mmCIF file of N, CA and C in Angstrom:
data_model
loop_
_atom_site.group_PDB
_atom_site.id
_atom_site.type_symbol
_atom_site.label_atom_id
_atom_site.label_comp_id
_atom_site.label_asym_id
_atom_site.label_seq_id
_atom_site.Cartn_x
_atom_site.Cartn_y
_atom_site.Cartn_z
ATOM 1 N N UNK A 752 -18.657 -14.778 -29.166
ATOM 2 C CA UNK A 752 -18.869 -14.970 -30.593
ATOM 3 C C UNK A 752 -17.638 -15.636 -31.197
ATOM 4 N N UNK A 753 -17.890 -16.561 -32.116
ATOM 5 C CA UNK A 753 -16.796 -17.214 -32.821
ATOM 6 C C UNK A 753 -16.211 -16.293 -33.886
ATOM 7 N N UNK A 754 -17.069 -15.540 -34.544
ATOM 8 C CA UNK A 754 -16.664 -14.528 -35.520
ATOM 9 C C UNK A 754 -17.765 -13.481 -35.533
ATOM 10 N N UNK A 755 -17.724 -12.592 -36.513
ATOM 11 C CA UNK A 755 -18.729 -11.538 -36.548
ATOM 12 C C UNK A 755 -20.132 -12.088 -36.813
ATOM 13 N N UNK A 756 -20.242 -13.195 -37.537
ATOM 14 C CA UNK A 756 -21.558 -13.748 -37.885
ATOM 15 C C UNK A 756 -21.911 -15.044 -37.152
ATOM 16 N N UNK A 757 -20.966 -15.709 -36.539
ATOM 17 C CA UNK A 757 -21.212 -16.984 -35.861
ATOM 18 C C UNK A 757 -21.130 -16.825 -34.351
ATOM 19 N N UNK A 758 -22.047 -17.484 -33.654
ATOM 20 C CA UNK A 758 -22.046 -17.449 -32.184
ATOM 21 C C UNK A 758 -22.336 -18.853 -31.653
ATOM 22 N N UNK A 759 -21.616 -19.239 -30.595
ATOM 23 C CA UNK A 759 -21.838 -20.511 -29.919
ATOM 24 C C UNK A 759 -22.240 -20.220 -28.480
ATOM 25 N N UNK A 760 -23.433 -20.669 -28.095
ATOM 26 C CA UNK A 760 -23.928 -20.499 -26.722
ATOM 27 C C UNK A 760 -24.066 -21.869 -26.073
ATOM 28 N N UNK A 761 -23.701 -21.956 -24.802
ATOM 29 C CA UNK A 761 -23.903 -23.186 -24.039
ATOM 30 C C UNK A 761 -24.496 -22.846 -22.680
ATOM 31 N N UNK A 762 -25.327 -23.739 -22.192
ATOM 32 C CA UNK A 762 -25.912 -23.621 -20.857
ATOM 33 C C UNK A 762 -25.791 -24.972 -20.172
ATOM 34 N N UNK A 763 -25.468 -24.936 -18.888
ATOM 35 C CA UNK A 763 -25.404 -26.144 -18.070
ATOM 36 C C UNK A 763 -26.171 -25.869 -16.791
ATOM 37 N N UNK A 764 -27.049 -26.796 -16.418
ATOM 38 C CA UNK A 764 -27.812 -26.656 -15.172
ATOM 39 C C UNK A 764 -27.691 -27.954 -14.381
ATOM 40 N N UNK A 765 -27.604 -27.832 -13.058
ATOM 41 C CA UNK A 765 -27.536 -28.993 -12.172
ATOM 42 C C UNK A 765 -28.714 -28.948 -11.211
ATOM 43 N N UNK A 766 -29.421 -30.049 -11.083
ATOM 44 C CA UNK A 766 -30.515 -30.168 -10.116
ATOM 45 C C UNK A 766 -29.972 -30.873 -8.885
ATOM 46 N N UNK A 767 -30.011 -30.208 -7.771
ATOM 47 C CA UNK A 767 -29.456 -30.797 -6.553
ATOM 48 C C UNK A 767 -30.434 -31.729 -5.848
ATOM 49 N N UNK A 768 -31.716 -31.718 -6.249
ATOM 50 C CA UNK A 768 -32.711 -32.579 -5.611
ATOM 51 C C UNK A 768 -33.834 -32.840 -6.599
ATOM 52 N N UNK A 769 -34.325 -34.065 -6.654
ATOM 53 C CA UNK A 769 -35.443 -34.412 -7.529
ATOM 54 C C UNK A 769 -36.511 -35.163 -6.743
ATOM 55 N N UNK A 770 -37.737 -35.125 -7.260
ATOM 56 C CA UNK A 770 -38.859 -35.849 -6.669
ATOM 57 C C UNK A 770 -39.636 -36.488 -7.810
ATOM 58 N N UNK A 771 -39.911 -37.771 -7.708
ATOM 59 C CA UNK A 771 -40.594 -38.517 -8.766
ATOM 60 C C UNK A 771 -41.846 -39.170 -8.205
ATOM 61 N N UNK A 772 -42.935 -39.044 -8.949
ATOM 62 C CA UNK A 772 -44.164 -39.761 -8.623
ATOM 63 C C UNK A 772 -44.726 -40.289 -9.934
ATOM 64 N N UNK A 773 -44.892 -41.597 -10.022
ATOM 65 C CA UNK A 773 -45.375 -42.201 -11.256
ATOM 66 C C UNK A 773 -46.413 -43.262 -10.983
ATOM 67 N N UNK A 774 -47.071 -43.683 -12.041
ATOM 68 C CA UNK A 774 -48.099 -44.714 -11.915
ATOM 69 C C UNK A 774 -47.870 -45.743 -13.017
ATOM 70 N N UNK A 775 -47.705 -46.992 -12.627
ATOM 71 C CA UNK A 775 -47.491 -48.103 -13.541
ATOM 72 C C UNK A 775 -48.847 -48.752 -13.810
ATOM 73 N N UNK A 776 -49.327 -48.655 -15.051
ATOM 74 C CA UNK A 776 -50.641 -49.186 -15.434
ATOM 75 C C UNK A 776 -50.481 -50.579 -16.050
ATOM 76 N N UNK A 777 -51.292 -51.513 -15.620
ATOM 77 C CA UNK A 777 -51.358 -52.847 -16.224
ATOM 78 C C UNK A 777 -52.793 -53.045 -16.711
ATOM 79 N N UNK A 778 -53.119 -52.444 -17.847
ATOM 80 C CA UNK A 778 -54.499 -52.394 -18.331
ATOM 81 C C UNK A 778 -54.932 -53.650 -19.086
ATOM 82 N N UNK A 779 -54.006 -54.460 -19.577
ATOM 83 C CA UNK A 779 -54.377 -55.613 -20.389
ATOM 84 C C UNK A 779 -54.453 -56.912 -19.591
ATOM 85 N N UNK A 780 -54.321 -56.840 -18.303
ATOM 86 C CA UNK A 780 -54.458 -58.033 -17.469
ATOM 87 C C UNK A 780 -55.934 -58.295 -17.181
ATOM 88 N N UNK A 781 -56.224 -59.514 -16.707
ATOM 89 C CA UNK A 781 -57.608 -59.845 -16.351
ATOM 90 C C UNK A 781 -58.135 -58.894 -15.290
ATOM 91 N N UNK A 782 -57.309 -58.627 -14.288
ATOM 92 C CA UNK A 782 -57.661 -57.638 -13.267
ATOM 93 C C UNK A 782 -56.730 -56.445 -13.439
ATOM 94 N N UNK A 783 -57.286 -55.304 -13.786
ATOM 95 C CA UNK A 783 -56.483 -54.102 -13.989
ATOM 96 C C UNK A 783 -55.826 -53.690 -12.682
ATOM 97 N N UNK A 784 -54.531 -53.417 -12.743
ATOM 98 C CA UNK A 784 -53.808 -52.983 -11.546
ATOM 99 C C UNK A 784 -53.090 -51.678 -11.827
ATOM 100 N N UNK A 785 -52.890 -50.911 -10.785
ATOM 101 C CA UNK A 785 -52.154 -49.657 -10.845
ATOM 102 C C UNK A 785 -51.138 -49.677 -9.711
ATOM 103 N N UNK A 786 -49.882 -49.474 -10.020
ATOM 104 C CA UNK A 786 -48.838 -49.419 -9.006
ATOM 105 C C UNK A 786 -48.336 -47.984 -8.905
ATOM 106 N N UNK A 787 -48.516 -47.372 -7.755
ATOM 107 C CA UNK A 787 -48.003 -46.021 -7.504
ATOM 108 C C UNK A 787 -46.530 -46.139 -7.118
ATOM 109 N N UNK A 788 -45.686 -45.324 -7.723
ATOM 110 C CA UNK A 788 -44.257 -45.372 -7.448
ATOM 111 C C UNK A 788 -43.761 -43.979 -7.114
ATOM 112 N N UNK A 789 -42.880 -43.892 -6.122
ATOM 113 C CA UNK A 789 -42.306 -42.610 -5.710
ATOM 114 C C UNK A 789 -40.823 -42.774 -5.444
ATOM 115 N N UNK A 790 -40.097 -41.711 -5.660
ATOM 116 C CA UNK A 790 -38.683 -41.667 -5.328
ATOM 117 C C UNK A 790 -38.259 -40.220 -5.202
ATOM 118 N N UNK A 791 -37.261 -39.950 -4.387
ATOM 119 C CA UNK A 791 -36.775 -38.571 -4.253
ATOM 120 C C UNK A 791 -35.336 -38.562 -3.777
ATOM 121 N N UNK A 792 -34.785 -37.359 -3.682
ATOM 122 C CA UNK A 792 -33.454 -37.172 -3.137
ATOM 123 C C UNK A 792 -32.315 -37.352 -4.109
ATOM 124 N N UNK A 793 -32.579 -37.530 -5.381
ATOM 125 C CA UNK A 793 -31.509 -37.718 -6.350
ATOM 126 C C UNK A 793 -30.992 -36.393 -6.886
ATOM 127 N N UNK A 794 -30.714 -36.345 -8.161
ATOM 128 C CA UNK A 794 -30.202 -35.135 -8.789
ATOM 129 C C UNK A 794 -30.511 -35.142 -10.273
ATOM 130 N N UNK A 795 -29.908 -34.211 -10.987
ATOM 131 C CA UNK A 795 -30.126 -34.133 -12.421
ATOM 132 C C UNK A 795 -29.189 -33.134 -13.066
ATOM 133 N N UNK A 796 -29.142 -33.167 -14.384
ATOM 134 C CA UNK A 796 -28.297 -32.252 -15.139
ATOM 135 C C UNK A 796 -28.961 -31.974 -16.490
ATOM 136 N N UNK A 797 -28.779 -30.741 -16.983
ATOM 137 C CA UNK A 797 -29.225 -30.381 -18.322
ATOM 138 C C UNK A 797 -28.096 -29.620 -18.997
ATOM 139 N N UNK A 798 -27.778 -30.010 -20.232
ATOM 140 C CA UNK A 798 -26.727 -29.362 -21.020
ATOM 141 C C UNK A 798 -27.336 -28.986 -22.364
ATOM 142 N N UNK A 799 -27.091 -27.754 -22.796
ATOM 143 C CA UNK A 799 -27.647 -27.273 -24.058
ATOM 144 C C UNK A 799 -26.590 -26.471 -24.786
ATOM 145 N N UNK A 800 -26.507 -26.647 -26.099
ATOM 146 C CA UNK A 800 -25.594 -25.877 -26.933
ATOM 147 C C UNK A 800 -26.292 -25.437 -28.208
ATOM 148 N N UNK A 801 -26.017 -24.201 -28.656
ATOM 149 C CA UNK A 801 -26.643 -23.649 -29.862
ATOM 150 C C UNK A 801 -25.569 -22.962 -30.700
ATOM 151 N N UNK A 802 -25.520 -23.294 -31.982
ATOM 152 C CA UNK A 802 -24.656 -22.610 -32.936
ATOM 153 C C UNK A 802 -25.551 -21.748 -33.815
ATOM 154 N N UNK A 803 -25.338 -20.431 -33.790
ATOM 155 C CA UNK A 803 -26.197 -19.484 -34.512
ATOM 156 C C UNK A 803 -25.406 -18.738 -35.577
ATOM 157 N N UNK A 804 -26.088 -18.424 -36.680
ATOM 158 C CA UNK A 804 -25.529 -17.600 -37.745
ATOM 159 C C UNK A 804 -26.367 -16.336 -37.862
ATOM 160 N N UNK A 805 -25.708 -15.167 -37.848
ATOM 161 C CA UNK A 805 -26.385 -13.869 -37.926
ATOM 162 C C UNK A 805 -26.402 -13.386 -39.371
ATOM 163 N N UNK A 806 -27.615 -13.333 -39.966
ATOM 164 C CA UNK A 806 -27.763 -12.769 -41.303
ATOM 165 C C UNK A 806 -27.624 -11.257 -41.252
ATOM 166 N N UNK A 807 -28.207 -10.646 -40.235
ATOM 167 C CA UNK A 807 -28.037 -9.220 -39.943
ATOM 168 C C UNK A 807 -27.720 -9.125 -38.459
ATOM 169 N N UNK A 808 -27.504 -7.910 -37.948
ATOM 170 C CA UNK A 808 -27.221 -7.796 -36.511
ATOM 171 C C UNK A 808 -28.454 -8.098 -35.661
ATOM 172 N N UNK A 809 -29.643 -8.111 -36.286
ATOM 173 C CA UNK A 809 -30.883 -8.382 -35.550
ATOM 174 C C UNK A 809 -31.479 -9.765 -35.809
ATOM 175 N N UNK A 810 -31.160 -10.414 -36.930
ATOM 176 C CA UNK A 810 -31.798 -11.682 -37.291
ATOM 177 C C UNK A 810 -30.765 -12.801 -37.366
ATOM 178 N N UNK A 811 -31.082 -13.910 -36.678
ATOM 179 C CA UNK A 811 -30.190 -15.069 -36.700
ATOM 180 C C UNK A 811 -30.995 -16.363 -36.742
ATOM 181 N N UNK A 812 -30.355 -17.412 -37.235
ATOM 182 C CA UNK A 812 -30.914 -18.765 -37.186
ATOM 183 C C UNK A 812 -29.864 -19.660 -36.539
ATOM 184 N N UNK A 813 -30.344 -20.727 -35.913
ATOM 185 C CA UNK A 813 -29.401 -21.597 -35.228
ATOM 186 C C UNK A 813 -29.875 -23.030 -35.153
ATOM 187 N N UNK A 814 -28.946 -23.898 -34.840
ATOM 188 C CA UNK A 814 -29.222 -25.311 -34.606
ATOM 189 C C UNK A 814 -28.572 -25.667 -33.271
ATOM 190 N N UNK A 815 -29.273 -26.496 -32.510
ATOM 191 C CA UNK A 815 -28.751 -26.822 -31.189
ATOM 192 C C UNK A 815 -29.097 -28.230 -30.765
ATOM 193 N N UNK A 816 -28.548 -28.597 -29.628
ATOM 194 C CA UNK A 816 -28.816 -29.900 -29.040
ATOM 195 C C UNK A 816 -28.979 -29.758 -27.543
ATOM 196 N N UNK A 817 -29.766 -30.670 -26.971
ATOM 197 C CA UNK A 817 -30.041 -30.617 -25.532
ATOM 198 C C UNK A 817 -30.014 -32.028 -24.968
ATOM 199 N N UNK A 818 -29.402 -32.178 -23.784
ATOM 200 C CA UNK A 818 -29.388 -33.442 -23.043
ATOM 201 C C UNK A 818 -29.910 -33.160 -21.643
ATOM 202 N N UNK A 819 -30.813 -34.024 -21.158
ATOM 203 C CA UNK A 819 -31.422 -33.820 -19.851
ATOM 204 C C UNK A 819 -31.503 -35.168 -19.158
ATOM 205 N N UNK A 820 -31.038 -35.224 -17.917
ATOM 206 C CA UNK A 820 -31.054 -36.463 -17.146
ATOM 207 C C UNK A 820 -31.465 -36.164 -15.709
ATOM 208 N N UNK A 821 -32.311 -37.037 -15.145
ATOM 209 C CA UNK A 821 -32.698 -36.927 -13.731
ATOM 210 C C UNK A 821 -32.718 -38.327 -13.137
ATOM 211 N N UNK A 822 -32.435 -38.432 -11.853
ATOM 212 C CA UNK A 822 -32.427 -39.725 -11.187
ATOM 213 C C UNK A 822 -32.795 -39.555 -9.723
ATOM 214 N N UNK A 823 -33.208 -40.657 -9.114
ATOM 215 C CA UNK A 823 -33.503 -40.670 -7.682
ATOM 216 C C UNK A 823 -32.532 -41.619 -7.000
ATOM 217 N N UNK A 824 -32.435 -41.497 -5.692
ATOM 218 C CA UNK A 824 -31.610 -42.431 -4.939
ATOM 219 C C UNK A 824 -32.311 -43.774 -4.876
ATOM 220 N N UNK A 825 -31.613 -44.782 -4.465
ATOM 221 C CA UNK A 825 -32.177 -46.138 -4.423
ATOM 222 C C UNK A 825 -32.955 -46.364 -3.139
ATOM 223 N N UNK A 826 -33.944 -45.507 -2.900
ATOM 224 C CA UNK A 826 -34.779 -45.679 -1.716
ATOM 225 C C UNK A 826 -36.221 -45.271 -1.993
ATOM 226 N N UNK A 827 -36.678 -45.517 -3.217
ATOM 227 C CA UNK A 827 -38.059 -45.215 -3.565
ATOM 228 C C UNK A 827 -38.999 -46.236 -2.955
ATOM 229 N N UNK A 828 -40.269 -46.036 -3.160
ATOM 230 C CA UNK A 828 -41.239 -47.014 -2.676
ATOM 231 C C UNK A 828 -42.337 -47.208 -3.705
ATOM 232 N N UNK A 829 -43.078 -48.273 -3.573
ATOM 233 C CA UNK A 829 -44.162 -48.608 -4.487
ATOM 234 C C UNK A 829 -45.380 -49.003 -3.677
ATOM 235 N N UNK A 830 -46.528 -48.443 -4.018
ATOM 236 C CA UNK A 830 -47.784 -48.751 -3.338
ATOM 237 C C UNK A 830 -48.765 -49.292 -4.365
ATOM 238 N N UNK A 831 -49.498 -50.323 -4.039
ATOM 239 C CA UNK A 831 -50.456 -50.921 -4.976
ATOM 240 C C UNK A 831 -51.864 -50.467 -4.649
ATOM 241 N N UNK A 832 -52.692 -50.414 -5.674
ATOM 242 C CA UNK A 832 -54.107 -50.129 -5.475
ATOM 243 C C UNK A 832 -54.900 -50.977 -6.455
ATOM 244 N N UNK A 833 -56.117 -51.293 -6.126
ATOM 245 C CA UNK A 833 -57.027 -52.051 -6.971
ATOM 246 C C UNK A 833 -56.611 -53.509 -7.136
ATOM 247 N N UNK A 834 -55.506 -53.944 -6.509
ATOM 248 C CA UNK A 834 -55.084 -55.331 -6.674
ATOM 249 C C UNK A 834 -54.869 -56.035 -5.341
ATOM 250 N N UNK A 835 -55.170 -55.374 -4.237
ATOM 251 C CA UNK A 835 -55.028 -56.009 -2.935
ATOM 252 C C UNK A 835 -53.604 -56.220 -2.511
ATOM 253 N N UNK A 836 -52.744 -55.232 -2.661
ATOM 254 C CA UNK A 836 -51.338 -55.365 -2.291
ATOM 255 C C UNK A 836 -51.092 -55.039 -0.828
ATOM 256 N N UNK A 837 -52.107 -55.026 -0.028
ATOM 257 C CA UNK A 837 -51.941 -54.722 1.390
ATOM 258 C C UNK A 837 -51.062 -55.789 2.017
ATOM 259 N N UNK A 838 -50.074 -55.365 2.763
ATOM 260 C CA UNK A 838 -49.172 -56.296 3.418
ATOM 261 C C UNK A 838 -47.951 -56.648 2.596
ATOM 262 N N UNK A 839 -47.946 -56.337 1.301
ATOM 263 C CA UNK A 839 -46.758 -56.588 0.495
ATOM 264 C C UNK A 839 -45.678 -55.591 0.876
ATOM 265 N N UNK A 840 -44.421 -56.002 0.871
ATOM 266 C CA UNK A 840 -43.357 -55.054 1.214
ATOM 267 C C UNK A 840 -43.184 -54.006 0.119
ATOM 268 N N UNK A 841 -42.689 -52.849 0.513
ATOM 269 C CA UNK A 841 -42.409 -51.796 -0.467
ATOM 270 C C UNK A 841 -41.283 -52.250 -1.388
ATOM 271 N N UNK A 842 -41.360 -51.851 -2.646
ATOM 272 C CA UNK A 842 -40.339 -52.204 -3.624
ATOM 273 C C UNK A 842 -39.369 -51.034 -3.715
ATOM 274 N N UNK A 843 -38.130 -51.242 -3.295
ATOM 275 C CA UNK A 843 -37.139 -50.178 -3.337
ATOM 276 C C UNK A 843 -36.434 -50.213 -4.686
ATOM 277 N N UNK A 844 -36.387 -49.072 -5.352
ATOM 278 C CA UNK A 844 -35.810 -49.024 -6.686
ATOM 279 C C UNK A 844 -35.250 -47.645 -6.956
ATOM 280 N N UNK A 845 -34.341 -47.591 -7.904
ATOM 281 C CA UNK A 845 -33.800 -46.320 -8.369
ATOM 282 C C UNK A 845 -34.498 -45.982 -9.685
ATOM 283 N N UNK A 846 -35.028 -44.775 -9.780
ATOM 284 C CA UNK A 846 -35.704 -44.327 -10.996
ATOM 285 C C UNK A 846 -34.801 -43.329 -11.711
ATOM 286 N N UNK A 847 -34.766 -43.400 -13.038
ATOM 287 C CA UNK A 847 -33.946 -42.456 -13.799
ATOM 288 C C UNK A 847 -34.619 -42.167 -15.138
ATOM 289 N N UNK A 848 -34.234 -41.033 -15.733
ATOM 290 C CA UNK A 848 -34.807 -40.582 -16.989
ATOM 291 C C UNK A 848 -33.722 -39.842 -17.754
ATOM 292 N N UNK A 849 -33.608 -40.120 -19.044
ATOM 293 C CA UNK A 849 -32.692 -39.393 -19.916
ATOM 294 C C UNK A 849 -33.443 -38.997 -21.182
ATOM 295 N N UNK A 850 -33.215 -37.771 -21.621
ATOM 296 C CA UNK A 850 -33.807 -37.290 -22.873
ATOM 297 C C UNK A 850 -32.745 -36.483 -23.604
ATOM 298 N N UNK A 851 -32.791 -36.523 -24.903
ATOM 299 C CA UNK A 851 -31.898 -35.710 -25.708
ATOM 300 C C UNK A 851 -32.596 -35.411 -27.028
ATOM 301 N N UNK A 852 -32.127 -34.376 -27.686
ATOM 302 C CA UNK A 852 -32.714 -34.022 -28.966
ATOM 303 C C UNK A 852 -32.021 -32.828 -29.592
ATOM 304 N N UNK A 853 -32.395 -32.551 -30.821
ATOM 305 C CA UNK A 853 -31.880 -31.391 -31.547
ATOM 306 C C UNK A 853 -33.038 -30.450 -31.841
ATOM 307 N N UNK A 854 -32.699 -29.214 -32.125
ATOM 308 C CA UNK A 854 -33.731 -28.235 -32.457
ATOM 309 C C UNK A 854 -33.152 -27.164 -33.371
ATOM 310 N N UNK A 855 -34.051 -26.486 -34.066
ATOM 311 C CA UNK A 855 -33.715 -25.335 -34.902
ATOM 312 C C UNK A 855 -34.427 -24.126 -34.319
ATOM 313 N N UNK A 856 -33.816 -22.965 -34.461
ATOM 314 C CA UNK A 856 -34.453 -21.755 -33.948
ATOM 315 C C UNK A 856 -34.126 -20.573 -34.848
ATOM 316 N N UNK A 857 -35.006 -19.602 -34.819
ATOM 317 C CA UNK A 857 -34.796 -18.320 -35.490
ATOM 318 C C UNK A 857 -35.063 -17.231 -34.466
ATOM 319 N N UNK A 858 -34.278 -16.167 -34.544
ATOM 320 C CA UNK A 858 -34.398 -15.105 -33.550
ATOM 321 C C UNK A 858 -34.331 -13.746 -34.236
ATOM 322 N N UNK A 859 -35.187 -12.845 -33.782
ATOM 323 C CA UNK A 859 -35.144 -11.458 -34.243
ATOM 324 C C UNK A 859 -35.106 -10.552 -33.027
ATOM 325 N N UNK A 860 -34.140 -9.659 -32.976
ATOM 326 C CA UNK A 860 -33.981 -8.730 -31.857
ATOM 327 C C UNK A 860 -34.454 -7.343 -32.292
ATOM 328 N N UNK A 861 -35.461 -6.815 -31.565
ATOM 329 C CA UNK A 861 -35.969 -5.476 -31.857
ATOM 330 C C UNK A 861 -35.071 -4.433 -31.206
ATOM 331 N N UNK A 862 -34.791 -3.360 -31.939
ATOM 332 C CA UNK A 862 -33.977 -2.258 -31.375
ATOM 333 C C UNK A 862 -34.808 -1.335 -30.535
#
């Protein structure tokens, strides 16, 4: 606790392995195509922090922020369907994702 009424909480998580499976849609082309994409073996991290104010010992409100990132190694593959991609070489790529945001929360602790 920062003081009797203020509290700062933080959480950090590490992902030691990730697996990604996605589908790339090309719906506005003359011939609709779907590309299946996969990647794995990467990692990730999530960091979260919340600053809370206690109105009473049981009721608090808080504001926080969260950052989340995941990635794969550069050895993914891509498979085509509905477009005749047979014989095309696999497309090796690194996939990654980042998200962040803020949130508000209220908490009540029952005795």
